[in-house]
Amino acid sequence: MGTQFLAPVVKLNNGTTIPKLGLGTYDIKHVRDTIKAAIDVGYRHFDTAWLYNNEREIGDALKEVLKEGKVKREDLFITTKLYMTKMDPVDIRAAFNQSLERLQLEYVDLYLIHAPTSLKNCGDQTLPKDEQGSLLLTNVDYVDTWKGLEELVDEGLVKSIGVSNFNNKQMERILEMAKHKPAIHQALNFELNIDDIKMLENLDCGVRVLEELWNMLRQHPYYPWDD
């Protein structure tokens, strides 16, 4: 094993901590070996999602390193996300349990709403469309989705919850009703402007803005969550 350089951590608004540096796993190759190698050099924070279709491989890698004693579970910070087709409150528990089973963990450190727009749940379809090729949107309110995530916190299945790809108005709606405030707002590096960040600071809600250093979704043909 080479020299390890552990990233410093920052405290979230609920008292838990998150490493400042994490490995995003969208579209990475050789997932199992990459995760194990990353742990060897000091990574402890791994970001995945149902959409990435790699939770199983990540779980296999984590199971190996935990069994080998290279790290303890409390040393790791694992993030995954609730996808847009699973936002109906009746679907949240099954979606979360599937992610947890694939990751082979007893809890996740951070669970995010992947985006504020809800799509029709058509099984494993990521972008369900009608016969005309239009996305099948639903009227599920992300506020109701948030309440479902709060239940997971109350049951000890999730340490922290947050959002991804939300704008400031959407964040305000969550903050107005939340029992458990968002701990993280994960955003692509082109999404948040200085006004968005100042808004969060002025609300004094303690939400951390986690900026993603990639912009692969910027040219995504279906990016329906701007409004």
CSV table of C-alpha atoms in Angstrom, one decimal:
chain,number,residue,atom,x,y,z
A,1,MET,CA,0.0,0.0,0.0
A,2,GLY,CA,1.3,3.4,-0.9
A,3,THR,CA,1.4,6.6,1.2
A,4,GLN,CA,-2.1,7.7,2.2
A,5,PHE,CA,-3.2,11.3,2.2
A,6,LEU,CA,-6.5,11.6,4.0
A,7,ALA,CA,-8.7,14.6,3.1
A,8,PRO,CA,-9.7,17.0,5.9
A,9,VAL,CA,-13.3,17.0,7.0
A,10,VAL,CA,-15.9,19.6,7.5
A,11,LYS,CA,-18.8,19.5,10.0
A,12,LEU,CA,-22.4,19.5,8.6
A,13,ASN,CA,-25.4,21.2,10.2
A,14,ASN,CA,-26.4,18.0,12.0
A,15,GLY,CA,-23.0,17.5,13.6
A,16,THR,CA,-21.7,14.8,11.3
A,17,THR,CA,-18.6,15.3,9.2
A,18,ILE,CA,-17.9,14.9,5.5
A,19,PRO,CA,-14.4,14.6,3.8
A,20,LYS,CA,-13.7,17.6,1.6
A,21,LEU,CA,-12.4,15.4,-1.2
A,22,GLY,CA,-14.5,12.5,-2.6
A,23,LEU,CA,-14.5,10.2,-5.6
A,24,GLY,CA,-17.5,10.6,-8.0
A,25,THR,CA,-18.2,7.3,-9.6
A,26,TYR,CA,-20.4,8.3,-12.6
A,27,ASP,CA,-19.2,6.4,-15.7
A,28,ILE,CA,-15.9,5.2,-14.2
A,29,LYS,CA,-14.4,2.1,-15.5
A,30,HIS,CA,-13.3,-1.0,-13.6
A,31,VAL,CA,-15.4,0.1,-10.6
A,32,ARG,CA,-14.4,-2.5,-8.1
A,33,ASP,CA,-10.6,-2.1,-8.7
A,34,THR,CA,-10.9,1.7,-8.8
A,35,ILE,CA,-12.7,1.9,-5.5
A,36,LYS,CA,-10.1,-0.4,-3.8
A,37,ALA,CA,-7.2,1.5,-5.3
A,38,ALA,CA,-8.8,4.8,-4.2
A,39,ILE,CA,-9.1,3.5,-0.6
A,40,ASP,CA,-5.4,2.5,-0.7
A,41,VAL,CA,-4.3,6.0,-1.5
A,42,GLY,CA,-6.6,7.6,1.1
A,43,TYR,CA,-10.0,8.2,-0.4
A,44,ARG,CA,-12.8,7.7,2.1
A,45,HIS,CA,-15.7,9.6,0.4
A,46,PHE,CA,-17.5,7.9,-2.5
A,47,ASP,CA,-20.4,9.3,-4.4
A,48,THR,CA,-22.7,7.1,-6.4
A,49,ALA,CA,-26.4,6.9,-7.4
A,50,TRP,CA,-29.1,4.5,-8.5
A,51,LEU,CA,-28.7,6.1,-12.0
A,52,TYR,CA,-25.0,5.2,-12.2
A,53,ASN,CA,-25.8,1.5,-12.1
A,54,ASN,CA,-22.6,0.7,-10.2
A,55,GLU,CA,-23.8,0.4,-6.6
A,56,ARG,CA,-23.4,-3.4,-6.6
A,57,GLU,CA,-19.8,-3.2,-7.8
A,58,ILE,CA,-19.0,-0.5,-5.2
A,59,GLY,CA,-20.6,-2.6,-2.5
A,60,ASP,CA,-18.5,-5.6,-3.5
A,61,ALA,CA,-15.3,-3.4,-3.2
A,62,LEU,CA,-16.4,-2.0,0.1
A,63,LYS,CA,-17.2,-5.4,1.5
A,64,GLU,CA,-13.7,-6.7,0.5
A,65,VAL,CA,-11.8,-3.8,2.1
A,66,LEU,CA,-13.9,-3.9,5.2
A,67,LYS,CA,-13.3,-7.7,5.6
A,68,GLU,CA,-9.6,-7.2,5.0
A,69,GLY,CA,-9.5,-4.6,7.8
A,70,LYS,CA,-8.1,-1.8,5.6
A,71,VAL,CA,-10.8,0.6,6.9
A,72,LYS,CA,-13.6,0.6,9.3
A,73,ARG,CA,-17.2,1.4,8.3
A,74,GLU,CA,-17.1,4.6,10.3
A,75,ASP,CA,-14.1,5.8,8.4
A,76,LEU,CA,-16.0,5.8,5.1
A,77,PHE,CA,-18.5,8.3,3.8
A,78,ILE,CA,-20.9,6.8,1.2
A,79,THR,CA,-23.3,9.0,-0.8
A,80,THR,CA,-26.1,7.7,-3.0
A,81,LYS,CA,-29.1,9.3,-4.6
A,82,LEU,CA,-32.9,8.8,-5.1
A,83,TYR,CA,-33.6,9.0,-8.8
A,84,MET,CA,-36.3,11.0,-10.5
A,85,THR,CA,-38.5,8.0,-11.3
A,86,LYS,CA,-38.5,6.9,-7.6
A,87,MET,CA,-39.7,10.2,-6.0
A,88,ASP,CA,-43.3,9.2,-5.2
A,89,PRO,CA,-43.4,8.6,-1.5
A,90,VAL,CA,-44.7,5.1,-2.1
A,91,ASP,CA,-41.6,4.2,-4.1
A,92,ILE,CA,-38.9,5.8,-1.8
A,93,ARG,CA,-38.5,2.9,0.6
A,94,ALA,CA,-38.1,0.2,-2.0
A,95,ALA,CA,-35.6,2.4,-4.0
A,96,PHE,CA,-33.6,3.1,-0.9
A,97,ASN,CA,-33.6,-0.6,0.2
A,98,GLN,CA,-32.4,-1.6,-3.2
A,99,SER,CA,-29.5,0.9,-3.0
A,100,LEU,CA,-28.6,-0.3,0.5
A,101,GLU,CA,-28.7,-3.9,-0.5
A,102,ARG,CA,-26.5,-3.3,-3.5
A,103,LEU,CA,-24.0,-1.3,-1.4
A,104,GLN,CA,-24.1,-4.1,1.2
A,105,LEU,CA,-24.3,-1.6,4.0
A,106,GLU,CA,-26.4,-1.1,7.1
A,107,TYR,CA,-26.7,2.6,6.5
A,108,VAL,CA,-25.6,5.3,4.1
A,109,ASP,CA,-23.9,8.6,5.2
A,110,LEU,CA,-25.7,10.8,2.7
A,111,TYR,CA,-28.9,10.3,0.7
A,112,LEU,CA,-29.8,13.0,-1.9
A,113,ILE,CA,-32.8,13.7,-4.1
A,114,HIS,CA,-31.0,13.5,-7.4
A,115,ALA,CA,-33.1,16.3,-9.0
A,116,PRO,CA,-36.4,18.1,-8.2
A,117,THR,CA,-38.3,16.9,-11.2
A,118,SER,CA,-40.3,13.6,-10.9
A,119,LEU,CA,-40.6,11.2,-13.8
A,120,LYS,CA,-43.0,8.3,-14.1
A,121,ASN,CA,-41.8,5.1,-12.5
A,122,CYS,CA,-41.4,2.6,-15.4
A,123,GLY,CA,-39.1,0.1,-13.7
A,124,ASP,CA,-35.5,0.5,-14.8
A,125,GLN,CA,-36.2,3.1,-17.5
A,126,THR,CA,-34.2,6.2,-16.7
A,127,LEU,CA,-36.0,8.6,-19.1
A,128,PRO,CA,-39.5,7.2,-19.7
A,129,LYS,CA,-41.2,8.8,-22.7
A,130,ASP,CA,-44.6,8.7,-24.3
A,131,GLU,CA,-45.2,7.8,-28.0
A,132,GLN,CA,-44.3,11.3,-29.1
A,133,GLY,CA,-40.9,11.1,-27.4
A,134,SER,CA,-41.8,13.5,-24.5
A,135,LEU,CA,-40.7,12.8,-21.0
A,136,LEU,CA,-43.3,11.3,-18.8
A,137,LEU,CA,-43.4,13.8,-16.0
A,138,THR,CA,-45.5,13.4,-12.8
A,139,ASN,CA,-47.0,15.8,-10.3
A,140,VAL,CA,-45.1,14.4,-7.4
A,141,ASP,CA,-44.0,17.3,-5.2
A,142,TYR,CA,-40.3,17.1,-4.1
A,143,VAL,CA,-41.5,18.4,-0.7
A,144,ASP,CA,-43.4,15.2,-0.2
A,145,THR,CA,-40.3,13.3,-1.3
A,146,TRP,CA,-38.3,15.1,1.3
A,147,LYS,CA,-40.6,13.9,4.0
A,148,GLY,CA,-39.9,10.4,2.9
A,149,LEU,CA,-36.2,10.9,3.3
A,150,GLU,CA,-36.7,12.4,6.7
A,151,GLU,CA,-38.3,9.1,7.8
A,152,LEU,CA,-35.1,7.3,6.8
A,153,VAL,CA,-33.1,9.6,9.0
A,154,ASP,CA,-35.5,9.0,11.9
A,155,GLU,CA,-35.0,5.2,11.5
A,156,GLY,CA,-31.2,5.5,11.5
A,157,LEU,CA,-30.8,4.2,7.9
A,158,VAL,CA,-29.4,7.5,6.7
A,159,LYS,CA,-27.1,9.9,8.6
A,160,SER,CA,-27.6,13.0,6.5
A,161,ILE,CA,-30.0,14.0,3.7
A,162,GLY,CA,-29.7,16.6,1.0
A,163,VAL,CA,-30.5,17.7,-2.5
A,164,SER,CA,-28.9,17.8,-5.9
A,165,ASN,CA,-29.5,20.1,-8.9
A,166,PHE,CA,-32.0,22.3,-7.0
A,167,ASN,CA,-32.3,26.0,-7.6
A,168,ASN,CA,-32.7,28.6,-4.9
A,169,LYS,CA,-36.5,28.8,-5.0
A,170,GLN,CA,-36.7,25.0,-4.7
A,171,MET,CA,-34.3,25.1,-1.8
A,172,GLU,CA,-36.3,27.7,0.0
A,173,ARG,CA,-39.4,25.5,-0.2
A,174,ILE,CA,-37.6,22.6,1.4
A,175,LEU,CA,-36.1,24.7,4.1
A,176,GLU,CA,-39.5,26.2,5.0
A,177,MET,CA,-40.9,22.8,5.9
A,178,ALA,CA,-38.0,20.5,6.7
A,179,LYS,CA,-37.8,18.8,10.1
A,180,HIS,CA,-34.3,17.7,9.1
A,181,LYS,CA,-32.6,20.5,7.1
A,182,PRO,CA,-30.7,19.6,4.0
A,183,ALA,CA,-27.1,19.0,5.0
A,184,ILE,CA,-25.7,19.2,1.5
A,185,HIS,CA,-26.7,20.8,-1.8
A,186,GLN,CA,-24.7,19.0,-4.5
A,187,ALA,CA,-24.4,21.0,-7.7
A,188,LEU,CA,-22.6,20.7,-10.9
A,189,ASN,CA,-19.9,23.4,-11.3
A,190,PHE,CA,-21.9,25.5,-13.7
A,191,GLU,CA,-25.2,25.5,-11.8
A,192,LEU,CA,-24.8,27.7,-8.8
A,193,ASN,CA,-24.1,31.4,-9.2
A,194,ILE,CA,-22.9,33.7,-6.4
A,195,ASP,CA,-26.5,34.8,-5.7
A,196,ASP,CA,-27.5,31.1,-5.0
A,197,ILE,CA,-24.7,30.7,-2.6
A,198,LYS,CA,-25.4,34.0,-0.8
A,199,MET,CA,-29.0,33.0,-0.5
A,200,LEU,CA,-28.1,29.9,1.4
A,201,GLU,CA,-25.6,31.9,3.6
A,202,ASN,CA,-28.2,34.5,4.4
A,203,LEU,CA,-30.8,31.9,5.5
A,204,ASP,CA,-28.3,30.7,8.1
A,205,CYS,CA,-29.5,27.2,7.6
A,206,GLY,CA,-26.0,25.6,7.6
A,207,VAL,CA,-26.4,23.9,4.2
A,208,ARG,CA,-23.1,23.0,2.7
A,209,VAL,CA,-22.7,23.5,-1.1
A,210,LEU,CA,-20.8,20.6,-2.5
A,211,GLU,CA,-19.6,21.5,-6.0
A,212,GLU,CA,-19.0,18.8,-8.5
A,213,LEU,CA,-16.0,19.3,-10.7
A,214,TRP,CA,-17.4,17.8,-13.9
A,215,ASN,CA,-20.1,19.0,-16.3
A,216,MET,CA,-21.0,16.0,-18.3
A,217,LEU,CA,-24.7,16.6,-17.8
A,218,ARG,CA,-24.5,20.1,-19.2
A,219,GLN,CA,-25.2,18.9,-22.7
A,220,HIS,CA,-27.6,16.2,-21.6
A,221,PRO,CA,-30.6,16.3,-24.0
A,222,TYR,CA,-33.1,16.0,-21.1
A,223,TYR,CA,-32.3,18.4,-18.3
A,224,PRO,CA,-35.9,19.2,-17.1
A,225,TRP,CA,-35.3,20.5,-13.6
A,226,ASP,CA,-34.6,24.2,-14.2
A,227,ASP,CA,-37.9,25.6,-13.0
